[in-house]
Amino acid sequence: MTMKNKVVVITGASSGIGEATAKRLAKDGAKVVLGARREDKLARITREIEAAGGQAVYQVCDVTVLADNQALVALAQARFGGLDVLFLNAGLMPNSPLSALKTDEWAAMVDVNLKGVLNGIAAALPIFTSQRHGQFIVTSSVAGLKAYPGGAVYGATKFAVKDLMEVLRMESAQEGTNIRTATIYPAAVRSELLTTITDKQVAAGMGELYDQYQIAPERVANVVAFAIDQPADTNVSEFTIGPTTQPW
């Protein structure tokens, strides 16, 4: 396996897809660096990984702050001697109709879902460029592939990272820096995303959908591991992940 001893930084690592991915990659021999805003959860996950024989460190990180992203990358270099993969997983989904004018929530989604990704790229890209290898993986959403009412701003941020990752891959190929990218489009996955929805009608509808269709975050972690574990000369760009029973 190519996973063993790879240094992987994960944002949004305190729950859901981030937590499941950290545990899966550590089990496979990667050295994981966890970043999120909730220190108590990061500390617990790190202890659990270490107890299972894995290697992990953590640092509190707000992805909307460039310096926090840079500090997380620096921690990877200081503790594990380098950086191979940055999994940009932090995200918010406070969906609502545009007519509700929840502009503060719009701004929060842009800051975390898009600017947070850009901050991560800014922190790691110089390292990847210098060493002439590296991989960015980002959690988008099926909302980054198809539009639906109530998800305009969330979807816009997730459509944006699709383009961002593809252009990043193309530019790296032109520049000969060998940087790989992968974009993941999960459907309903068990996580804390629904807790950010303040619109009662939208929250009720999304709750019913997730109750019927959601799959475990470990399913996404498996795909992240697959993307990382490909040979250095192979890029796997996009994955749509959802429940087999979902009819739309």
XYZ file of C-alpha atoms in Angstrom:
248
model
C 0.000 0.000 0.000
C 1.117 3.552 -0.703
C -0.745 4.805 2.387
C 1.817 3.751 4.973
C 3.698 6.681 6.534
C 1.967 9.295 4.388
C 1.355 12.520 6.282
C -2.266 13.602 5.918
C -3.789 16.809 7.269
C -7.570 16.751 7.736
C -9.752 19.787 8.391
C -13.216 19.411 9.836
C -11.751 16.435 11.682
C -13.767 16.592 14.907
C -16.773 14.561 13.725
C -18.487 12.857 10.804
C -16.489 12.317 7.630
C -13.364 13.935 9.076
C -13.293 11.736 12.168
C -14.049 8.563 10.224
C -11.365 9.360 7.667
C -8.740 10.108 10.311
C -9.350 6.746 11.968
C -9.386 4.842 8.667
C -6.170 6.393 7.363
C -4.354 5.957 10.682
C -5.391 2.307 10.722
C -3.844 1.971 7.257
C -0.547 3.412 8.474
C -0.851 7.108 7.646
C 0.277 9.806 10.065
C -2.707 12.085 10.537
C -2.900 15.707 11.625
C -6.359 16.748 12.774
C -7.727 20.277 12.614
C -11.087 21.678 13.729
C -12.476 24.238 16.152
C -13.481 21.884 18.993
C -10.404 20.888 20.963
C -12.155 18.418 23.252
C -13.320 16.318 20.315
C -9.945 16.503 18.577
C -8.215 15.341 21.757
C -10.612 12.407 22.141
C -10.178 11.257 18.528
C -6.393 11.534 18.802
C -6.398 9.425 21.951
C -8.559 6.792 20.266
C -6.257 6.632 17.246
C -3.182 6.289 19.440
C -4.852 3.624 21.570
C -5.461 1.631 18.392
C -1.769 1.866 17.467
C -1.996 4.779 15.047
C -0.120 8.076 14.866
C -2.004 11.354 15.229
C -1.643 14.909 16.442
C -4.155 17.725 16.514
C -4.394 21.482 16.602
C -7.364 23.808 16.897
C -7.986 25.342 13.476
C -10.552 27.771 12.096
C -10.319 27.289 8.337
C -11.539 30.835 7.728
C -8.238 32.090 9.186
C -5.275 31.637 6.843
C -2.770 31.602 9.709
C -4.600 28.672 11.329
C -4.278 26.654 8.133
C -0.609 27.512 7.881
C -0.065 26.479 11.498
C -1.750 23.124 10.874
C 0.520 22.455 7.907
C 3.543 23.544 9.944
C 2.539 21.083 12.675
C 2.546 18.264 10.119
C 6.048 19.188 9.041
C 7.340 19.595 12.582
C 5.873 16.383 14.027
C 5.950 14.058 11.039
C 8.591 15.556 8.760
C 6.484 16.563 5.788
C 3.117 16.779 4.102
C 1.649 14.477 1.467
C -2.119 15.067 1.501
C -4.467 17.837 2.596
C -8.079 16.722 2.992
C -10.211 19.871 2.928
C -13.318 18.632 4.690
C -14.645 21.471 6.869
C -18.119 22.625 5.845
C -21.423 24.219 6.847
C -24.917 23.657 5.401
C -27.425 26.125 6.905
C -29.830 25.810 3.957
C -32.788 28.138 3.518
C -34.805 29.738 0.696
C -33.091 32.798 -0.755
C -36.234 34.796 0.069
C -35.516 34.245 3.766
C -32.490 36.541 3.323
C -30.336 34.781 5.898
C -27.339 36.768 4.737
C -25.202 35.973 7.780
C -25.559 32.286 6.980
C -24.739 32.939 3.324
C -21.524 34.636 4.385
C -20.635 31.823 6.779
C -20.990 29.223 4.024
C -18.827 31.235 1.646
C -16.225 31.744 4.374
C -15.992 28.082 5.419
C -16.935 26.113 2.294
C -15.046 28.198 -0.245
C -12.610 30.563 1.464
C -11.673 27.794 3.881
C -10.670 25.625 0.934
C -8.700 28.479 -0.602
C -6.908 29.053 2.696
C -5.945 25.393 2.839
C -4.623 25.521 -0.706
C -2.645 28.664 0.098
C -1.094 26.945 3.127
C -0.078 23.699 1.395
C 0.491 24.621 -2.248
C 3.970 26.136 -1.744
C 5.099 22.911 -0.062
C 3.610 20.682 -2.736
C 5.100 22.854 -5.477
C 8.542 22.816 -3.897
C 8.619 19.058 -3.358
C 6.888 18.409 -6.702
C 4.239 16.116 -5.314
C 1.171 16.285 -3.104
C -2.566 15.770 -3.119
C -5.581 17.926 -2.323
C -8.881 16.181 -1.586
C -12.018 18.230 -0.974
C -15.473 17.373 0.301
C -17.996 18.927 -2.052
C -21.574 17.557 -2.152
C -24.157 16.239 -4.547
C -25.321 19.847 -4.207
C -22.174 20.663 -6.168
C -23.527 18.644 -9.083
C -27.255 19.410 -9.117
C -29.364 22.309 -7.891
C -32.245 22.033 -5.457
C -34.563 24.572 -3.746
C -33.275 25.791 -0.411
C -29.669 25.008 -1.261
C -28.675 27.927 -3.480
C -25.732 29.315 -1.519
C -24.557 25.969 -0.183
C -24.706 24.576 -3.705
C -22.899 27.580 -5.121
C -19.969 27.019 -2.762
C -19.875 23.332 -3.610
C -20.069 23.943 -7.369
C -17.176 26.374 -6.915
C -14.807 23.859 -5.329
C -15.464 21.439 -8.209
C -14.014 23.993 -10.634
C -11.264 24.965 -8.224
C -9.940 21.424 -7.883
C -10.008 20.724 -11.599
C -8.176 23.922 -12.502
C -5.632 23.258 -9.757
C -4.959 19.826 -11.238
C -4.663 21.222 -14.766
C -2.297 24.009 -13.756
C -0.099 21.581 -11.830
C 0.107 19.341 -14.886
C 1.146 22.338 -16.986
C 3.741 23.372 -14.421
C 5.077 19.852 -13.892
C 4.525 19.833 -10.140
C 2.643 16.497 -10.058
C -0.093 17.636 -7.670
C -3.128 15.367 -7.590
C -6.664 16.481 -6.756
C -9.876 14.631 -5.920
C -13.365 16.012 -5.321
C -15.919 14.000 -3.362
C -19.667 14.516 -3.771
C -21.472 12.844 -0.858
C -25.241 12.553 -0.765
C -26.876 11.982 2.617
C -24.120 11.009 5.056
C -24.561 10.824 8.813
C -22.908 13.949 10.199
C -23.604 17.181 12.067
C -24.435 19.193 8.933
C -28.148 19.287 9.659
C -27.553 20.944 13.027
C -26.540 24.147 11.229
C -29.955 24.591 9.537
C -32.011 27.273 11.286
C -34.942 27.365 8.838
C -37.512 25.083 10.491
C -39.231 23.924 7.308
C -35.991 23.140 5.524
C -34.621 21.419 8.626
C -37.694 19.199 8.856
C -37.508 18.227 5.200
C -33.799 17.502 5.285
C -34.219 15.565 8.511
C -36.782 13.255 6.921
C -34.534 12.724 3.905
C -31.507 11.904 6.031
C -33.497 9.612 8.307
C -34.460 7.547 5.270
C -31.278 7.602 3.197
C -28.174 8.529 5.182
C -25.136 6.269 5.081
C -22.238 6.052 7.512
C -19.314 8.496 7.188
C -16.992 5.499 7.047
C -18.252 4.932 3.491
C -16.746 8.256 2.473
C -13.559 7.508 4.405
C -13.142 4.382 2.277
C -13.199 6.490 -0.878
C -10.719 9.012 0.504
C -8.388 6.119 1.278
C -8.821 4.787 -2.261
C -7.932 8.155 -3.791
C -4.808 8.512 -1.667
C -3.709 4.940 -2.245
C -3.418 5.274 -6.025
C 0.084 5.284 -7.552
C 1.725 8.700 -7.822
C 1.263 8.727 -11.595
C -2.521 8.252 -11.339
C -5.110 10.929 -10.530
C -8.693 9.990 -9.685
C -10.602 13.227 -9.919
C -14.220 12.815 -8.824
C -16.387 10.510 -6.712
C -20.139 10.665 -6.154
C -21.130 8.727 -3.032
C -24.625 7.933 -1.878
C -26.964 5.227 -0.637
C -27.869 2.456 -3.077
C -31.546 2.996 -2.262
C -31.635 6.700 -3.123
C -33.889 7.134 -6.207
C -32.898 10.647 -7.263
